[in-house]
Amino acid sequence: MKSIPKIFLKSIVLLLVLCILTGCSRQPVSYTATDIAMGTVLNQTVYTTGEDETGNITELVRSLERDTLSWRVSDSEIAGLNASQAGIPMSLSEELWEDLLLLQEVSKQSGGAFDFTLGTLTGLWNIDAQAQSDHEEIRIPTEEEIARALENSGYDKVLLKDGCITLEGGIQLDLGAAGKGIACDRIGDYLKGTNITGAVISVGGSVITYGGKPDGSPWQVGIVNPEDTSRLLGTFSLTGEWYISTSGDYERYIEVDGIRYHHILDPTSGYPAQSNLRSVTVIAKSGALSDALSTACFVLGQEEGMALAAYFNAETVFVDKEGNLYLSEGIKDIFRQTAE
Ligand code: AMP
Ligand code: MG
């Protein structure tokens, strides 16, 4: 047998030593992607030692909308429930069962400020579609219509038992206030089975931060300035897995005779919430929770909203119409306000 040249052997030894010193691991590579999913913008920055997973994540969010949450797509799970006969228990997929249990709890604890049964009312206002349509077609519902829609809503008209849901007559589920946060939860579950070492992904107004950056620096998550959405009021530094959701009156609205009708409705009045707020941001350990709470807090206003979020161990930032910022105690140290 021919002997291996010395120089070659030395190289192998050197490589082995280097490999041991560096752990032989691949350095994470970053991938970014921007897509439309769930009727909103899906932005991804992902660090991974494996393949580019951004396409899979986009498909995950799209299929969640298509198969489970959408009330527009007739064969989604929610649309099926809305079309089902009242009073008959309908079995739920395991994930939706877990989500609805949480949403019912937020509905209860918020005294109905967040309510996942507002489908008839939100359909009546139809702010999403109206905001995109020709101004001349805009229509504000009448008081009678609103009163009737409110009669057909109420989280207490929903029974969740043994993995099944039973709806009273007229109830239409609308998970729009929590859907993007639920998408972040599903993304979080997915990331745990991949080689992704860090990610920051936003689905409209809901964001998940996960893992870390290769250089060890924290994620920066911004709070949009409601007066000028191209600017930030400030940023949070976060490390590890967090879920951040914002509800604001600037996100989707219509204007008639100088009055702004935005998309966050007060279930007590049936009209857009008037709580002297421009936006609420909630930071929590689950996306469904942060998203549902951001809507609830917007309806309740700063004082009651902060107490509600504290009950769920979530942190908050409220921005009022005068541009004042109110931060909960736990995040004051990680927030940096933008210089004027
Ligand atoms: P978000 O932007 O997360 O605050 O969610 C707003 C969306 O949730 C709206 O477009 C409606 O579909 C729905 N919605 C509006 N008001 C409420 C409310 N008080 N509780 C639950 N869902 C609501
Ligand atoms: Mg929300």
XYZ file of C-alpha atoms and ligand atoms in Angstrom:
364
model
C 0.000 0.000 0.000
C 1.195 3.471 -0.924
C 2.000 5.668 2.077
C 0.006 8.886 2.499
C 2.161 12.011 1.941
C 3.142 13.753 5.198
C 1.809 17.143 4.106
C -1.580 15.579 3.411
C -1.685 13.935 6.846
C -0.780 17.251 8.490
C -3.673 18.965 6.699
C -6.123 16.342 7.922
C -4.893 16.723 11.515
C -5.159 20.517 11.240
C -8.697 20.249 9.898
C -9.684 17.887 12.718
C -8.250 20.261 15.336
C -10.128 23.203 13.781
C -13.277 21.135 13.677
C -13.008 20.262 17.371
C -12.284 23.891 18.290
C -15.276 25.286 16.339
C -17.606 22.440 17.272
C -17.647 21.503 13.587
C -20.934 23.370 13.346
C -22.133 25.362 10.346
C -22.532 29.069 10.936
C -26.158 30.222 10.631
C -27.036 31.814 7.312
C -29.766 34.470 7.097
C -32.753 34.415 4.758
C -35.391 37.116 4.336
C -38.771 37.027 2.600
C -41.798 39.288 2.164
C -45.097 37.759 1.070
C -48.810 38.378 1.261
C -50.614 35.919 3.535
C -53.814 36.183 5.624
C -54.653 39.363 3.749
C -51.603 41.107 5.175
C -47.835 41.396 4.821
C -45.735 38.502 6.104
C -42.132 39.579 6.755
C -39.454 37.064 7.675
C -35.831 37.259 8.775
C -34.558 33.810 9.629
C -31.120 32.490 10.693
C -30.564 28.813 10.083
C -27.868 26.190 9.849
C -30.122 24.263 7.462
C -32.210 24.957 4.375
C -34.131 28.138 3.581
C -37.470 27.544 5.382
C -39.185 30.847 4.540
C -41.335 29.280 1.784
C -42.593 26.620 4.220
C -43.446 29.286 6.795
C -45.425 31.288 4.225
C -47.320 28.147 3.242
C -48.000 27.372 6.914
C -49.655 30.787 7.417
C -51.629 30.527 4.179
C -52.922 27.080 5.036
C -53.928 28.203 8.541
C -56.065 30.894 6.924
C -57.436 28.604 4.202
C -58.148 25.511 6.318
C -58.990 26.921 9.723
C -59.544 30.619 10.359
C -61.068 32.264 7.312
C -64.770 33.023 7.348
C -64.533 33.839 3.633
C -63.216 30.460 2.464
C -66.269 28.229 2.715
C -64.450 25.013 3.603
C -62.389 26.446 6.451
C -63.140 25.146 9.936
C -64.514 28.504 11.175
C -66.728 28.965 8.094
C -68.056 25.437 8.651
C -68.937 26.254 12.264
C -70.627 29.513 11.228
C -72.742 27.615 8.706
C -73.601 24.839 11.159
C -76.955 24.354 12.814
C -77.384 26.164 16.122
C -77.515 24.109 19.299
C -75.636 21.115 17.855
C -72.194 20.320 19.334
C -69.523 20.403 16.626
C -66.150 18.776 17.203
C -63.087 21.015 16.896
C -59.564 20.322 15.729
C -57.237 20.056 18.716
C -55.422 23.328 17.957
C -58.598 25.362 17.424
C -60.041 23.912 20.640
C -56.996 25.188 22.574
C -57.195 28.596 20.870
C -60.915 29.012 21.537
C -60.516 28.092 25.204
C -57.976 30.896 25.547
C -60.076 33.368 23.540
C -63.121 32.631 25.656
C -61.059 33.278 28.780
C -59.840 36.645 27.390
C -63.444 37.475 26.440
C -64.560 36.674 29.981
C -61.741 38.476 31.784
C -62.140 41.558 29.570
C -65.871 41.685 30.332
C -66.561 41.157 26.627
C -64.356 44.034 25.382
C -62.709 41.313 23.310
C -65.388 39.073 21.876
C -64.756 36.370 19.265
C -68.467 36.169 18.343
C -68.775 39.560 16.628
C -68.976 38.128 13.094
C -72.400 39.616 12.325
C -71.364 43.063 13.558
C -67.960 43.113 11.840
C -69.617 41.839 8.641
C -72.135 44.689 8.866
C -69.446 47.369 9.181
C -67.240 45.529 6.697
C -64.467 48.032 7.385
C -61.765 45.932 5.650
C -63.555 45.862 2.307
C -64.925 49.395 2.624
C -61.474 50.797 3.404
C -60.274 49.428 0.065
C -63.311 50.421 -1.965
C -64.297 53.608 -3.786
C -65.140 56.352 -1.263
C -68.619 56.898 -2.751
C -69.697 53.351 -1.869
C -68.996 53.763 1.840
C -71.953 53.061 4.059
C -72.323 53.393 7.829
C -74.770 50.858 9.317
C -77.973 52.166 10.873
C -78.593 52.015 14.629
C -81.273 49.356 14.103
C -78.880 47.177 12.125
C -76.225 47.548 14.816
C -78.703 46.688 17.589
C -79.789 43.561 15.712
C -76.175 42.506 15.101
C -75.400 42.908 18.799
C -78.337 40.662 19.682
C -76.621 38.026 17.562
C -73.323 38.150 19.425
C -71.929 37.300 22.836
C -69.121 34.970 23.913
C -71.451 33.629 26.620
C -73.641 32.182 23.863
C -70.863 29.739 23.001
C -70.388 26.477 24.866
C -66.977 24.807 24.777
C -67.114 21.292 26.190
C -65.232 18.026 25.631
C -63.484 19.258 22.488
C -66.777 20.450 20.969
C -68.359 23.861 20.385
C -72.072 24.648 20.486
C -73.278 27.985 19.125
C -76.579 29.664 19.930
C -78.683 30.760 16.959
C -77.364 33.751 15.005
C -73.817 33.563 16.412
C -71.026 34.066 13.867
C -67.429 33.609 14.961
C -64.820 36.173 13.879
C -61.264 35.389 14.950
C -59.842 38.392 13.102
C -58.643 40.000 16.317
C -56.496 36.990 17.219
C -55.772 35.285 13.888
C -52.401 36.851 13.186
C -51.240 36.065 16.704
C -52.446 32.474 16.269
C -50.359 32.361 13.068
C -47.306 33.444 15.110
C -47.999 30.611 17.588
C -48.087 28.080 14.770
C -44.847 29.514 13.383
C -43.264 29.211 16.852
C -44.268 25.514 17.017
C -42.889 24.925 13.517
C -39.547 26.636 14.208
C -38.846 24.254 17.096
C -38.630 21.333 14.670
C -36.144 23.021 12.317
C -32.475 24.067 12.234
C -33.535 27.694 12.632
C -31.465 29.294 15.380
C -33.135 32.707 15.335
C -36.014 34.486 13.629
C -38.131 37.594 13.685
C -41.338 37.183 11.709
C -44.297 39.547 11.456
C -47.795 38.712 10.267
C -49.413 42.130 9.896
C -49.503 43.642 13.380
C -48.300 40.498 15.182
C -44.643 39.543 15.571
C -42.760 36.515 16.875
C -39.144 36.729 17.977
C -37.361 33.392 18.352
C -33.879 32.319 19.412
C -31.038 34.732 18.817
C -28.890 36.430 16.238
C -25.459 34.943 15.404
C -23.761 38.027 16.925
C -25.761 37.659 20.152
C -27.412 41.090 19.905
C -31.134 41.334 20.800
C -34.046 41.599 18.364
C -35.370 45.118 17.836
C -39.157 45.392 17.555
C -40.573 48.817 16.713
C -43.726 50.660 17.813
C -45.221 52.508 14.842
C -45.983 56.204 15.186
C -49.780 56.403 14.565
C -49.362 59.968 13.257
C -46.875 58.851 10.613
C -46.733 55.101 10.083
C -43.416 55.345 8.225
C -41.794 56.318 11.524
C -41.277 54.572 14.866
C -42.066 55.904 18.334
C -39.499 53.568 19.812
C -38.101 50.048 19.853
C -37.936 47.110 22.234
C -34.884 44.919 22.672
C -35.967 41.328 23.083
C -34.114 38.016 23.293
C -35.642 34.597 22.824
C -39.256 33.711 22.170
C -41.785 36.546 22.488
C -45.051 37.453 20.851
C -45.865 41.096 20.194
C -49.172 42.423 18.796
C -50.368 45.925 18.050
C -53.932 47.175 17.546
C -54.318 50.703 16.204
C -57.015 52.953 14.796
C -54.710 53.787 11.871
C -54.554 50.221 10.561
C -57.914 49.962 8.794
C -60.567 52.659 8.742
C -63.051 54.627 6.680
C -63.767 58.336 6.913
C -67.184 59.919 6.478
C -67.842 63.629 7.059
C -64.527 63.997 8.850
C -65.263 61.144 11.279
C -62.906 58.189 11.335
C -64.570 54.796 11.714
C -61.833 52.277 12.474
C -61.942 48.487 12.640
C -61.820 47.886 16.410
C -65.410 47.758 17.602
C -66.738 48.255 21.096
C -69.132 45.329 21.698
C -71.096 47.480 24.152
C -72.048 50.169 21.632
C -71.477 48.339 18.345
C -69.453 51.353 17.110
C -65.675 51.799 16.761
C -64.107 51.968 20.227
C -63.648 55.474 21.644
C -61.029 55.087 24.326
C -58.784 58.080 23.601
C -56.146 55.645 22.283
C -54.312 55.496 18.986
C -52.645 52.138 19.594
C -51.906 49.386 22.073
C -48.968 46.975 21.878
C -48.943 43.821 23.985
C -45.929 41.563 24.637
C -46.742 38.060 25.859
C -45.605 34.455 25.809
C -48.292 33.438 23.282
C -49.401 35.031 20.012
C -53.121 34.338 20.430
C -52.915 35.997 23.840
C -50.946 39.063 22.735
C -53.274 39.606 19.759
C -56.543 39.134 21.664
C -55.256 41.350 24.480
C -54.187 44.147 22.128
C -57.764 44.378 20.837
C -59.277 44.093 24.326
C -56.928 46.752 25.722
C -57.742 49.120 22.868
C -61.461 48.837 23.691
C -60.986 49.083 27.470
C -58.594 52.055 27.461
C -55.337 52.526 29.303
C -56.231 51.927 32.946
C -58.492 48.887 32.633
C -56.433 47.551 29.740
C -53.218 47.603 31.757
C -54.908 45.733 34.612
C -56.266 43.104 32.201
C -52.841 42.549 30.604
C -51.227 42.275 34.048
C -53.743 39.540 34.934
C -52.362 37.546 31.973
C -48.703 38.417 32.804
C -48.410 40.476 29.632
C -46.631 43.789 29.130
C -48.169 46.779 27.379
C -47.529 50.095 25.654
C -50.459 52.460 25.200
C -50.293 55.455 22.857
C -53.054 57.995 23.394
C -54.445 60.681 21.094
C -52.156 63.301 22.608
C -49.143 61.169 21.726
C -48.418 60.136 25.341
C -46.846 56.722 25.912
C -47.744 54.521 28.878
C -45.503 51.523 29.485
C -46.071 48.718 31.964
C -43.371 48.327 34.609
C -41.773 45.145 33.206
C -40.677 46.650 29.905
C -39.535 50.136 30.819
C -35.896 48.977 30.800
C -36.001 47.362 27.366
C -37.752 50.216 25.542
C -35.879 52.968 23.814
C -37.854 55.979 22.612
C -36.960 57.383 19.196
C -35.179 60.731 19.418
C -37.337 63.635 18.165
P -56.949 43.726 15.755
O -56.388 44.501 14.621
O -56.121 42.585 16.216
O -57.318 44.603 16.919
O -58.291 43.033 15.258
C -59.339 43.758 14.688
C -60.259 42.813 13.971
O -60.942 41.977 14.909
C -61.373 43.534 13.213
O -61.045 43.705 11.866
C -62.593 42.631 13.417
O -62.611 41.595 12.454
C -62.350 42.026 14.767
N -62.864 42.800 15.909
C -63.189 44.132 15.959
N -63.527 44.502 17.205
C -63.403 43.395 17.975
C -63.611 43.132 19.370
N -63.993 44.068 20.217
N -63.392 41.861 19.806
C -63.011 40.868 18.948
N -62.817 41.067 17.648
C -62.991 42.309 17.148
Mg -55.697 41.827 18.151
